[in-house]
Short mmCIF file of C-alpha atoms in Angstrom, two decimals:
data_model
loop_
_atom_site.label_atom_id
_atom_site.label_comp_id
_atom_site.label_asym_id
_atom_site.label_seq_id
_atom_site.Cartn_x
_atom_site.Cartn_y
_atom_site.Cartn_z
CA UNK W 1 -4.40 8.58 24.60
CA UNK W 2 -5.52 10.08 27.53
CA UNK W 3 -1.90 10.48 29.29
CA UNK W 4 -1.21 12.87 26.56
CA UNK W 5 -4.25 14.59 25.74
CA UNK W 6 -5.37 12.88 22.10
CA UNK W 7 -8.45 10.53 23.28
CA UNK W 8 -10.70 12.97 21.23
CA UNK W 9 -8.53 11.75 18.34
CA UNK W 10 -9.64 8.11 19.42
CA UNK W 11 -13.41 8.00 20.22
CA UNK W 12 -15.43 4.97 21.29
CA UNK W 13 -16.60 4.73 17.42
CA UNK W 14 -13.46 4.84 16.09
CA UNK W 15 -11.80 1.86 18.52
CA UNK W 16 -15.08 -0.56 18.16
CA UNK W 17 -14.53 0.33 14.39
CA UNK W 18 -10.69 -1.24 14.73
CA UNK W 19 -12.02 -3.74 16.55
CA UNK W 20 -14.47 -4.96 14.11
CA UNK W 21 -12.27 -4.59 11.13
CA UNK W 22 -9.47 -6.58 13.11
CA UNK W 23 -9.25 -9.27 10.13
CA UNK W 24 -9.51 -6.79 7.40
CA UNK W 25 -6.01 -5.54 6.56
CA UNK W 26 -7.13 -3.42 3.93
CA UNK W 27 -9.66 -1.58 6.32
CA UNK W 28 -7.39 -1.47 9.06
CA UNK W 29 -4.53 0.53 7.13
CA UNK W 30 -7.29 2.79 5.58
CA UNK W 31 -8.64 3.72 9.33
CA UNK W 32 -4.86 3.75 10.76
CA UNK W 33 -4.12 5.63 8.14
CA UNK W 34 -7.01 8.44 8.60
CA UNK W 35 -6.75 8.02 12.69
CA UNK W 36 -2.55 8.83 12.06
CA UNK W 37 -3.94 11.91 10.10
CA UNK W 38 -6.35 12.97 12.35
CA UNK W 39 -4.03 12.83 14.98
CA UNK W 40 -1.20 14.74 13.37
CA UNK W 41 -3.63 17.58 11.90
CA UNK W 42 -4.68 17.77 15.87
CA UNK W 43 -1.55 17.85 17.40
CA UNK W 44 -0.09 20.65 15.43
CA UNK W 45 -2.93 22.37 15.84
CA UNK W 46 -2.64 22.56 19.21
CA UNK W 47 0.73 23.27 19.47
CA UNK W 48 2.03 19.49 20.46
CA UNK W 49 4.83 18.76 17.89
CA UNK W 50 6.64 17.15 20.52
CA UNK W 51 3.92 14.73 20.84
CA UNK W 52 3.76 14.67 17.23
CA UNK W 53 7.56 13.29 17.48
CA UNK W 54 6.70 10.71 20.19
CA UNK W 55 4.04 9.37 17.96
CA UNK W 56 6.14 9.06 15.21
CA UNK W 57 8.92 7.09 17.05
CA UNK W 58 6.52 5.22 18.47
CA UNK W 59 5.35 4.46 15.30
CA UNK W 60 8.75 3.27 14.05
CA UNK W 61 9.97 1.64 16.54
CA UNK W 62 6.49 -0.71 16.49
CA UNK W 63 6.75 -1.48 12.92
CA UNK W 64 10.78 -1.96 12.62
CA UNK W 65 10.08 -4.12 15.64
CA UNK W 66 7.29 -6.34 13.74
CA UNK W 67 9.70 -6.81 10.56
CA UNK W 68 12.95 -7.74 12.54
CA UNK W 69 11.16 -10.41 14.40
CA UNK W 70 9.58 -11.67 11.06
CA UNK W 71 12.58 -11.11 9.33
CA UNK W 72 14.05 -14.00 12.17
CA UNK W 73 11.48 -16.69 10.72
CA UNK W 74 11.11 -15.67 7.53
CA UNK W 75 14.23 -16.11 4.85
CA UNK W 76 13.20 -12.84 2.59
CA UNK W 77 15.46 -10.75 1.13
CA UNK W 78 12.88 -8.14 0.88
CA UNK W 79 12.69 -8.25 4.67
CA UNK W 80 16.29 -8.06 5.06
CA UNK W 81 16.05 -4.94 2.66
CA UNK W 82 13.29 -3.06 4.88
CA UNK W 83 15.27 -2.88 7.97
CA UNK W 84 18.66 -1.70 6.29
CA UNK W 85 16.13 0.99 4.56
CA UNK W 86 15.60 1.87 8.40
CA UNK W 87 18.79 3.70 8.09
CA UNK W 88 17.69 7.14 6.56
CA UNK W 89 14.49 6.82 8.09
CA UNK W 90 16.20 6.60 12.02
CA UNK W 91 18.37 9.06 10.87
CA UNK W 92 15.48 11.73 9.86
CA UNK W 93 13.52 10.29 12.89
CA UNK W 94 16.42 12.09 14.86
CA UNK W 95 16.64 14.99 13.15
CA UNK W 96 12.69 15.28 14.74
CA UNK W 97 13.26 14.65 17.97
CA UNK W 98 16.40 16.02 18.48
CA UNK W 99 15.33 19.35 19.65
CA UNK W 100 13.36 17.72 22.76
CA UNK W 101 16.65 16.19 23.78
CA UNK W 102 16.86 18.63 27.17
CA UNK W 103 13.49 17.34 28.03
CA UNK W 104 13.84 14.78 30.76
CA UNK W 105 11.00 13.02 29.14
CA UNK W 106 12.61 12.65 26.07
CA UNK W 107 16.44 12.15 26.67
CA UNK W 108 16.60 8.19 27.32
CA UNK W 109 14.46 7.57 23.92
CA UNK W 110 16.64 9.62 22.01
CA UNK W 111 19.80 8.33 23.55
CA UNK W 112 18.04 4.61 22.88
CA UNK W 113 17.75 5.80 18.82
CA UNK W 114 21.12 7.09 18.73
CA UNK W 115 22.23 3.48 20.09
CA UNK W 116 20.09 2.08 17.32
CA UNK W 117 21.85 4.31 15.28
CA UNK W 118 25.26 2.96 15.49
CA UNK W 119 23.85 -0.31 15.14
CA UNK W 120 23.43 0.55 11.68
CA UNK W 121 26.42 1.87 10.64
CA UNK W 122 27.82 -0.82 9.16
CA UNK W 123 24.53 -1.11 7.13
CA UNK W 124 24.95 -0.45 2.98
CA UNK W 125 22.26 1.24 1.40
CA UNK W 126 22.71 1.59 -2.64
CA UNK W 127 19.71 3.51 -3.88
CA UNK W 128 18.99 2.99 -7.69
CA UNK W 129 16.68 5.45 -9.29
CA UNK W 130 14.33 4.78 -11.98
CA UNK W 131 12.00 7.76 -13.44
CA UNK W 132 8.53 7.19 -11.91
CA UNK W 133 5.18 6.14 -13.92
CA UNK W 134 2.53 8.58 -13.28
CA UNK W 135 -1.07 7.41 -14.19
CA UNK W 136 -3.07 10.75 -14.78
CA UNK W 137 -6.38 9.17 -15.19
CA UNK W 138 -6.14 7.33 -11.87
CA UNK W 139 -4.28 10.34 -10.03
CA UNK W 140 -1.17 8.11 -9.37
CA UNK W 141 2.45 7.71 -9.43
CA UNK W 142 4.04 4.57 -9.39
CA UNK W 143 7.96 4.60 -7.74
CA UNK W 144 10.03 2.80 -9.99
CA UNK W 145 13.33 2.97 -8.01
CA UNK W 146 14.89 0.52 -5.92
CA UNK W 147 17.15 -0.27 -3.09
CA UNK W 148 20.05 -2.94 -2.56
CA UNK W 149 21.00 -3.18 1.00
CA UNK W 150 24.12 -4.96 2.35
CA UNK W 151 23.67 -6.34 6.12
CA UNK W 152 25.25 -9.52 7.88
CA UNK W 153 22.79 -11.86 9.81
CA UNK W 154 24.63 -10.71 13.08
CA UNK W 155 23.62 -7.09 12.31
CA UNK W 156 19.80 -7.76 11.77
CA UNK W 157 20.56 -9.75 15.24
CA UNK W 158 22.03 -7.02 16.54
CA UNK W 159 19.23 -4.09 15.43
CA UNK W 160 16.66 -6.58 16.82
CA UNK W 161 17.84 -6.93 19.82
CA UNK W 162 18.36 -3.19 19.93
CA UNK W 163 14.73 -2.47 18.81
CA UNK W 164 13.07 -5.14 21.34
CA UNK W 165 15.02 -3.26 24.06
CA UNK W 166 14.19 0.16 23.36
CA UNK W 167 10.53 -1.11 22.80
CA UNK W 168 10.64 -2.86 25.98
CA UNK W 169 11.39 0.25 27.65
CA UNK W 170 8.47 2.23 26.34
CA UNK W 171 5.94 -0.78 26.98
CA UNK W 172 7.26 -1.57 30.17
#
């Protein structure tokens, strides 16, 4: 956090907070979630949507990551259909970063993602949508649609192996 200027975003609280919630999933997505917010809200307001981008990606790549490998020892076709839903969601991830391509700091990553792009070309994503259920008195909405994804074992293969690279790269 320090490398790029957000360890006010991350104080010694808010990591021995992580730390101590480590077995809590609940707690953990709650504080992730407010730390992701807190960082976002500070980065635009200082003028660092690049960083913004990097986060994001980051972000992505981690958790596509995560699901390909458990996808590998897990048979689930809900699995299977989160990383063909990574289609659209690379895709828009692009459309982000794409205007830092001419930054040297940026160029390999986004070459990396267009790699993982092609990787999912042959990836089907029929998208099925079903009026949502809003609760009023609980100030909620409930998504009703749903997905149906076509991709061959070799493909998930492939995307995983492309994810693990481009993650290897960033964490060295």
């Amino acid at each position: 956090s320090d490398d790029i200027g957000v360890s006010s975003v991350f104080s010694p609280a808010v990591m021995k907070r992580i730390t101590s919630n480590i077995g809590n999933q609940d707690s953990l997505l709650s504080m992730v979630s407010t730390c992701y917010s807190s960082l976002n809200g500070f980065l635009q307001e200082n003028d660092r949507v690049d960083v913004c981008a990097l986060v994001m990606a980051g972000g992505w790549i981690e958790s596509t990551y995560f699901v390909t490998k458990i996808s590998g020892i897990m048979d689930s076709q809900e699995l299977v259909n989160r990383i063909g839903e990574q289609k659209s969601i690379l895709t828009n991830l692009i459309k982000l970063i794409e205007p830092f391509y001419n930054n040297p700091e940026y160029t390999e990553l986004i070459n990396e993602l267009y790699d993982i792009e092609t990787a999912f070309e042959n990836v089907q994503v029929e998208y099925h949508f079903v009026e949502p259920t809003t609760d009023s008195d609980n100030k909620s909405t409930i998504v009703n649609s749903t997905s149906t994804v076509i991709i061959s074992e070799e493909n998930i293969q492939i995307i995983s192996e492309k994810i693990e690279s481009i993650r290897n790269l960033i964490t060295g």
